[in-house]
PDB file of C-alpha atoms in Angstrom:
ATOM      1  CA  LEU V   1     100.069 101.604  85.170  1.00 97.00           C
ATOM      2  CA  ALA V   2     103.302 103.254  86.296  1.00 96.00           C
ATOM      3  CA  ASP V   3     104.750 102.774  82.810  1.00 96.00           C
ATOM      4  CA  LYS V   4     101.668 104.243  81.136  1.00 96.00           C
ATOM      5  CA  ILE V   5     101.691 107.286  83.419  1.00 97.00           C
ATOM      6  CA  THR V   6     105.408 107.875  82.914  1.00 95.00           C
ATOM      7  CA  ARG V   7     105.134 107.696  79.120  1.00 94.00           C
ATOM      8  CA  LEU V   8     102.134 110.019  79.041  1.00 95.00           C
ATOM      9  CA  GLU V   9     103.808 112.474  81.398  1.00 94.00           C
ATOM     10  CA  PHE V  10     106.898 112.574  79.201  1.00 92.00           C
ATOM     11  CA  LYS V  11     104.718 113.221  76.162  1.00 92.00           C
ATOM     12  CA  GLU V  12     103.224 116.202  77.999  1.00 91.00           C
ATOM     13  CA  PHE V  13     106.640 117.236  79.365  1.00 87.00           C
ATOM     14  CA  ASP V  14     107.936 117.322  75.795  1.00 85.00           C
ATOM     15  CA  LYS V  15     105.361 120.043  75.019  1.00 81.00           C
ATOM     16  CA  VAL V  16     106.334 122.342  77.906  1.00 76.00           C
ATOM     17  CA  GLU V  17     107.647 125.652  76.590  1.00 70.00           C
ATOM     18  CA  ASN V  18     110.347 127.302  78.690  1.00 64.00           C
ATOM     19  CA  GLU V  19     111.100 130.989  78.576  1.00 61.00           C
ATOM     20  CA  GLY V  20     114.815 130.273  78.077  1.00 59.00           C
ATOM     21  CA  GLY V  21     114.225 127.631  75.418  1.00 56.00           C
ATOM     22  CA  ARG V  22     114.000 123.867  75.551  1.00 53.00           C
ATOM     23  CA  ALA V  23     115.547 122.287  78.674  1.00 61.00           C
ATOM     24  CA  SER V  24     118.049 119.446  78.259  1.00 59.00           C
ATOM     25  CA  CYS V  25     115.996 117.232  80.603  1.00 65.00           C
ATOM     26  CA  GLN V  26     113.188 117.289  78.028  1.00 67.00           C
ATOM     27  CA  ASP V  27     115.406 115.109  75.837  1.00 61.00           C
ATOM     28  CA  ASP V  28     116.470 112.734  78.617  1.00 73.00           C
ATOM     29  CA  TYR V  29     113.780 110.071  78.891  1.00 84.00           C
ATOM     30  CA  PHE V  30     116.193 107.656  80.584  1.00 86.00           C
ATOM     31  CA  THR V  31     116.510 109.827  83.709  1.00 88.00           C
ATOM     32  CA  PHE V  32     112.932 111.075  83.562  1.00 89.00           C
ATOM     33  CA  GLU V  33     111.616 107.511  83.465  1.00 93.00           C
ATOM     34  CA  LYS V  34     113.654 106.429  86.490  1.00 94.00           C
ATOM     35  CA  MET V  35     112.716 109.459  88.601  1.00 93.00           C
ATOM     36  CA  ARG V  36     109.003 109.426  87.846  1.00 95.00           C
ATOM     37  CA  LYS V  37     108.531 105.670  87.868  1.00 96.00           C
ATOM     38  CA  ALA V  38     110.243 105.400  91.270  1.00 97.00           C
ATOM     39  CA  GLN V  39     107.498 107.624  92.641  1.00 97.00           C
ATOM     40  CA  TYR V  40     104.629 105.852  90.938  1.00 97.00           C
ATOM     41  CA  LEU V  41     105.806 102.422  92.038  1.00 97.00           C
ATOM     42  CA  SER V  42     105.159 103.607  95.592  1.00 97.00           C
ATOM     43  CA  PHE V  43     101.507 104.478  94.846  1.00 98.00           C
ATOM     44  CA  THR V  44      98.510 102.223  95.362  1.00 98.00           C
ATOM     45  CA  LYS V  45      96.707 100.805  92.330  1.00 98.00           C
ATOM     46  CA  GLU V  46      93.727 103.074  93.016  1.00 98.00           C
ATOM     47  CA  MET V  47      95.992 106.143  93.009  1.00 98.00           C
ATOM     48  CA  LEU V  48      97.629 105.072  89.760  1.00 98.00           C
ATOM     49  CA  MET V  49      94.301 104.458  88.058  1.00 98.00           C
ATOM     50  CA  GLN V  50      92.976 107.833  89.209  1.00 98.00           C
ATOM     51  CA  TYR V  51      96.047 109.770  88.120  1.00 98.00           C
ATOM     52  CA  LEU V  52      96.197 108.047  84.725  1.00 98.00           C
ATOM     53  CA  TYR V  53      92.524 108.895  84.243  1.00 98.00           C
ATOM     54  CA  ASP V  54      93.183 112.522  85.214  1.00 97.00           C
ATOM     55  CA  LEU V  55      96.185 112.846  82.889  1.00 96.00           C
ATOM     56  CA  ARG V  56      94.278 111.415  79.940  1.00 97.00           C
ATOM     57  CA  ARG V  57      91.187 113.511  80.627  1.00 97.00           C
ATOM     58  CA  GLU V  58      93.068 116.784  81.002  1.00 96.00           C
ATOM     59  CA  SER V  59      95.242 116.080  77.958  1.00 95.00           C
ATOM     60  CA  SER V  60      92.137 115.418  75.857  1.00 96.00           C
ATOM     61  CA  LEU V  61      90.812 118.818  76.971  1.00 96.00           C
ATOM     62  CA  GLY V  62      94.041 120.534  75.927  1.00 93.00           C
ATOM     63  CA  HIS V  63      95.161 121.095  79.532  1.00 94.00           C
ATOM     64  CA  ASN V  64      98.785 120.083  80.098  1.00 94.00           C
ATOM     65  CA  LEU V  65      99.182 119.208  83.793  1.00 95.00           C
ATOM     66  CA  ILE V  66     102.976 119.243  83.463  1.00 93.00           C
ATOM     67  CA  THR V  67     102.962 122.791  82.112  1.00 92.00           C
ATOM     68  CA  GLU V  68     100.711 123.770  85.012  1.00 95.00           C
ATOM     69  CA  LYS V  69     102.981 122.036  87.526  1.00 95.00           C
ATOM     70  CA  TYR V  70     106.074 123.940  86.419  1.00 92.00           C
ATOM     71  CA  GLY V  71     104.092 127.142  86.146  1.00 94.00           C
ATOM     72  CA  ARG V  72     102.855 126.867  89.720  1.00 96.00           C
ATOM     73  CA  MET V  73     106.429 126.346  90.955  1.00 95.00           C
ATOM     74  CA  MET V  74     107.244 129.796  89.599  1.00 94.00           C
ATOM     75  CA  GLU V  75     105.178 131.376  92.373  1.00 94.00           C
ATOM     76  CA  SER V  76     108.274 130.771  94.504  1.00 95.00           C
ATOM     77  CA  THR V  77     111.133 130.616  91.977  1.00 94.00           C
ATOM     78  CA  ALA V  78     110.079 133.460  89.651  1.00 93.00           C
ATOM     79  CA  PRO V  79     107.250 135.424  91.298  1.00 94.00           C
ATOM     80  CA  LEU V  80     107.192 138.285  88.795  1.00 94.00           C
ATOM     81  CA  GLU V  81     106.822 135.889  85.879  1.00 92.00           C
ATOM     82  CA  TYR V  82     104.257 133.891  87.825  1.00 94.00           C
ATOM     83  CA  GLU V  83     102.038 136.953  88.117  1.00 95.00           C
ATOM     84  CA  LYS V  84     101.830 137.043  84.317  1.00 94.00           C
ATOM     85  CA  ILE V  85     100.680 133.423  83.951  1.00 93.00           C
ATOM     86  CA  LYS V  86      98.803 132.553  87.144  1.00 94.00           C
ATOM     87  CA  ASP V  87      95.376 133.254  85.657  1.00 94.00           C
ATOM     88  CA  ASN V  88      95.945 130.403  83.196  1.00 93.00           C
ATOM     89  CA  PHE V  89      95.655 127.882  86.037  1.00 94.00           C
ATOM     90  CA  PRO V  90      92.504 126.673  87.819  1.00 93.00           C
ATOM     91  CA  PRO V  91      91.959 128.443  91.159  1.00 93.00           C
ATOM     92  CA  ILE V  92      92.611 126.461  94.337  1.00 96.00           C
ATOM     93  CA  ASP V  93      90.184 127.020  97.190  1.00 95.00           C
ATOM     94  CA  GLU V  94      91.336 127.538 100.759  1.00 96.00           C
ATOM     95  CA  ASP V  95      90.328 124.081 102.003  1.00 96.00           C
ATOM     96  CA  LYS V  96      92.347 122.430  99.229  1.00 96.00           C
ATOM     97  CA  LYS V  97      95.321 124.696  99.989  1.00 97.00           C
ATOM     98  CA  LYS V  98      95.230 123.576 103.633  1.00 98.00           C
ATOM     99  CA  ILE V  99      95.373 119.919 102.572  1.00 97.00           C
ATOM    100  CA  ILE V 100      98.251 120.647 100.174  1.00 98.00           C
ATOM    101  CA  GLU V 101     100.251 122.443 102.869  1.00 98.00           C
ATOM    102  CA  ALA V 102      99.606 119.714 105.453  1.00 98.00           C
ATOM    103  CA  VAL V 103     100.804 117.057 103.008  1.00 98.00           C
ATOM    104  CA  CYS V 104     103.865 119.121 102.077  1.00 98.00           C
ATOM    105  CA  ALA V 105     104.805 119.559 105.736  1.00 98.00           C
ATOM    106  CA  ILE V 106     104.767 115.797 106.327  1.00 98.00           C
ATOM    107  CA  CYS V 107     106.702 115.015 103.148  1.00 98.00           C
ATOM    108  CA  VAL V 108     109.320 117.675 103.872  1.00 98.00           C
ATOM    109  CA  SER V 109     109.857 116.199 107.336  1.00 98.00           C
ATOM    110  CA  TRP V 110     110.373 112.795 105.700  1.00 98.00           C
ATOM    111  CA  MET V 111     112.898 114.227 103.258  1.00 97.00           C
ATOM    112  CA  GLU V 112     114.757 115.872 106.146  1.00 97.00           C
ATOM    113  CA  LYS V 113     115.027 112.469 107.827  1.00 97.00           C
ATOM    114  CA  PHE V 114     116.292 110.939 104.598  1.00 97.00           C
ATOM    115  CA  ALA V 115     118.948 113.659 104.336  1.00 95.00           C
ATOM    116  CA  GLU V 116     120.050 112.997 107.908  1.00 96.00           C
ATOM    117  CA  LYS V 117     120.627 109.309 107.200  1.00 95.00           C
ATOM    118  CA  TYR V 118     121.962 109.639 103.647  1.00 94.00           C
ATOM    119  CA  PRO V 119     123.625 113.071 103.396  1.00 91.00           C
ATOM    120  CA  LYS V 120     125.700 112.264 100.298  1.00 89.00           C
ATOM    121  CA  LEU V 121     122.720 110.935  98.372  1.00 91.00           C
ATOM    122  CA  SER V 122     120.682 113.903  99.513  1.00 91.00           C
ATOM    123  CA  MET V 123     123.295 116.302  98.157  1.00 86.00           C
ATOM    124  CA  ARG V 124     122.728 114.809  94.695  1.00 84.00           C
ATOM    125  CA  ALA V 125     119.008 115.618  94.898  1.00 85.00           C
ATOM    126  CA  ARG V 126     117.094 118.874  95.089  1.00 89.00           C
ATOM    127  CA  SER V 127     117.486 121.175  98.058  1.00 93.00           C
ATOM    128  CA  ILE V 128     114.652 120.467 100.456  1.00 95.00           C
ATOM    129  CA  HIS V 129     112.956 123.704 101.481  1.00 96.00           C
ATOM    130  CA  THR V 130     111.050 126.413  99.618  1.00 95.00           C
ATOM    131  CA  TYR V 131     113.137 129.102 101.320  1.00 94.00           C
ATOM    132  CA  GLU V 132     116.132 127.726  99.408  1.00 95.00           C
ATOM    133  CA  ASP V 133     114.494 128.417  96.037  1.00 92.00           C
ATOM    134  CA  THR V 134     116.150 130.627  93.451  1.00 90.00           C
ATOM    135  CA  GLU V 135     115.416 131.313  89.809  1.00 87.00           C
ATOM    136  CA  TYR V 136     117.729 128.413  88.955  1.00 86.00           C
ATOM    137  CA  ASN V 137     116.992 126.094  91.879  1.00 89.00           C
ATOM    138  CA  THR V 138     113.615 124.547  92.632  1.00 93.00           C
ATOM    139  CA  SER V 139     113.436 122.804  95.983  1.00 96.00           C
ATOM    140  CA  TYR V 140     111.774 119.481  96.720  1.00 96.00           C
ATOM    141  CA  GLU V 141     109.070 121.289  98.736  1.00 97.00           C
ATOM    142  CA  THR V 142     108.234 123.690  95.910  1.00 97.00           C
ATOM    143  CA  TYR V 143     108.259 120.895  93.325  1.00 96.00           C
ATOM    144  CA  LEU V 144     105.932 118.776  95.475  1.00 97.00           C
ATOM    145  CA  ARG V 145     103.589 121.699  96.124  1.00 97.00           C
ATOM    146  CA  GLY V 146     103.455 122.466  92.417  1.00 97.00           C
ATOM    147  CA  GLU V 147     102.764 118.863  91.548  1.00 97.00           C
ATOM    148  CA  ILE V 148     100.002 118.106  94.029  1.00 98.00           C
ATOM    149  CA  SER V 149      98.408 121.490  93.306  1.00 97.00           C
ATOM    150  CA  THR V 150      97.573 120.046  89.874  1.00 97.00           C
ATOM    151  CA  TYR V 151      95.853 117.002  91.378  1.00 98.00           C
ATOM    152  CA  SER V 152      92.113 116.648  90.982  1.00 97.00           C
ATOM    153  CA  ASP V 153      90.097 116.739  94.190  1.00 96.00           C
ATOM    154  CA  LYS V 154      89.802 112.948  94.104  1.00 98.00           C
ATOM    155  CA  MET V 155      93.526 112.413  93.442  1.00 98.00           C
ATOM    156  CA  LEU V 156      94.502 114.813  96.223  1.00 98.00           C
ATOM    157  CA  GLN V 157      92.134 113.008  98.595  1.00 98.00           C
ATOM    158  CA  LEU V 158      93.757 109.683  97.705  1.00 98.00           C
ATOM    159  CA  PHE V 159      97.287 111.048  98.041  1.00 98.00           C
ATOM    160  CA  ALA V 160      96.582 112.759 101.350  1.00 98.00           C
ATOM    161  CA  GLY V 161      95.067 109.538 102.689  1.00 98.00           C
ATOM    162  CA  PHE V 162      98.077 107.594 101.446  1.00 98.00           C
ATOM    163  CA  VAL V 163     100.485 109.984 103.209  1.00 98.00           C
ATOM    164  CA  ALA V 164      98.424 109.870 106.411  1.00 98.00           C
ATOM    165  CA  GLY V 165      98.448 106.065 106.290  1.00 98.00           C
ATOM    166  CA  LEU V 166     102.225 105.918 105.910  1.00 98.00           C
ATOM    167  CA  LEU V 167     102.618 108.393 108.765  1.00 97.00           C
ATOM    168  CA  ASN V 168     100.393 106.254 110.975  1.00 97.00           C
ATOM    169  CA  GLU V 169     102.480 103.179 110.075  1.00 97.00           C
ATOM    170  CA  GLU V 170     105.692 105.142 110.783  1.00 97.00           C
ATOM    171  CA  ARG V 171     106.851 104.622 107.210  1.00 97.00           C
ATOM    172  CA  ASN V 172     108.712 107.274 105.237  1.00 98.00           C
ATOM    173  CA  LEU V 173     107.739 107.904 101.603  1.00 98.00           C
ATOM    174  CA  SER V 174     111.152 109.418 100.791  1.00 97.00           C
ATOM    175  CA  PHE V 175     112.873 106.171 101.751  1.00 97.00           C
ATOM    176  CA  ILE V 176     110.366 104.132  99.723  1.00 97.00           C
ATOM    177  CA  ILE V 177     110.848 106.234  96.593  1.00 97.00           C
ATOM    178  CA  MET V 178     114.631 106.228  96.917  1.00 95.00           C
ATOM    179  CA  GLU V 179     114.617 102.462  97.399  1.00 96.00           C
ATOM    180  CA  ASN V 180     112.669 102.202  94.142  1.00 97.00           C
ATOM    181  CA  THR V 181     115.123 104.571  92.479  1.00 95.00           C
ATOM    182  CA  ALA V 182     118.103 102.486  93.551  1.00 95.00           C
ATOM    183  CA  LYS V 183     116.538  99.325  92.115  1.00 96.00           C
ATOM    184  CA  LEU V 184     115.580 101.022  88.840  1.00 95.00           C
ATOM    185  CA  TYR V 185     119.240 102.003  88.450  1.00 93.00           C
ATOM    186  CA  GLY V 186     120.298  98.385  88.953  1.00 95.00           C
ATOM    187  CA  TYR V 187     121.271  98.383  92.641  1.00 95.00           C
ATOM    188  CA  ASP V 188     119.802  95.684  94.860  1.00 95.00           C
ATOM    189  CA  SER V 189     118.956  98.140  97.640  1.00 94.00           C
ATOM    190  CA  LEU V 190     119.166 101.725  98.835  1.00 94.00           C
ATOM    191  CA  GLU V 191     122.034 100.743 101.119  1.00 94.00           C
ATOM    192  CA  THR V 192     124.016  99.430  98.149  1.00 93.00           C
ATOM    193  CA  LEU V 193     123.410 102.661  96.249  1.00 92.00           C
ATOM    194  CA  ASN V 194     124.506 104.664  99.267  1.00 91.00           C
ATOM    195  CA  LYS V 195     127.736 102.670  99.581  1.00 90.00           C
ATOM    196  CA  ALA V 196     128.489 103.424  95.912  1.00 88.00           C
ATOM    197  CA  TYR V 197     128.427 107.164  96.675  1.00 81.00           C
ATOM    198  CA  ASP V 198     129.730 107.027 100.241  1.00 71.00           C
ATOM    199  CA  LYS V 199     133.366 106.730  99.246  1.00 63.00           C
TER     200      LYS V 199
END
């Protein structure tokens, strides 16, 4: 399921049109596959099945969720340009916005804890907070908000429940995803990856 989602996402990512022309990352499936698959390997089977269904459904309707995701990020990174395109995206009601912001707050706190423990690895990733956004820098928080803003009501419900469950179990999704990332790059653990960069 993770493989199917990653391949379909890249197919949609390939179609995204950027104002400044095609981005180099659109031709880098190797990195894209590692980054996206690391996330999806953390999901439950139900979440994966729902998101694959949503991707296929929206693609069949001519709605590119990846284009929408990057467009929604522009509300923070390029607000003037966002004003020109925002009406192309489905409206988000206030209750859904509250769920999105609650989820983002938890995930940002997890990423902050990851950065505290692994500062050198963190420096190789996105900046964490929306207030750090610029036209050329999209933070983890803004990326996450953009992504889950494209989720269907059912997918957002599943993701929010998943995050709440991890929080209740005192588990950190950032650590789980980075552990997956390390293994996808051939390291036996996150600690081994950290040692490779902590020199």
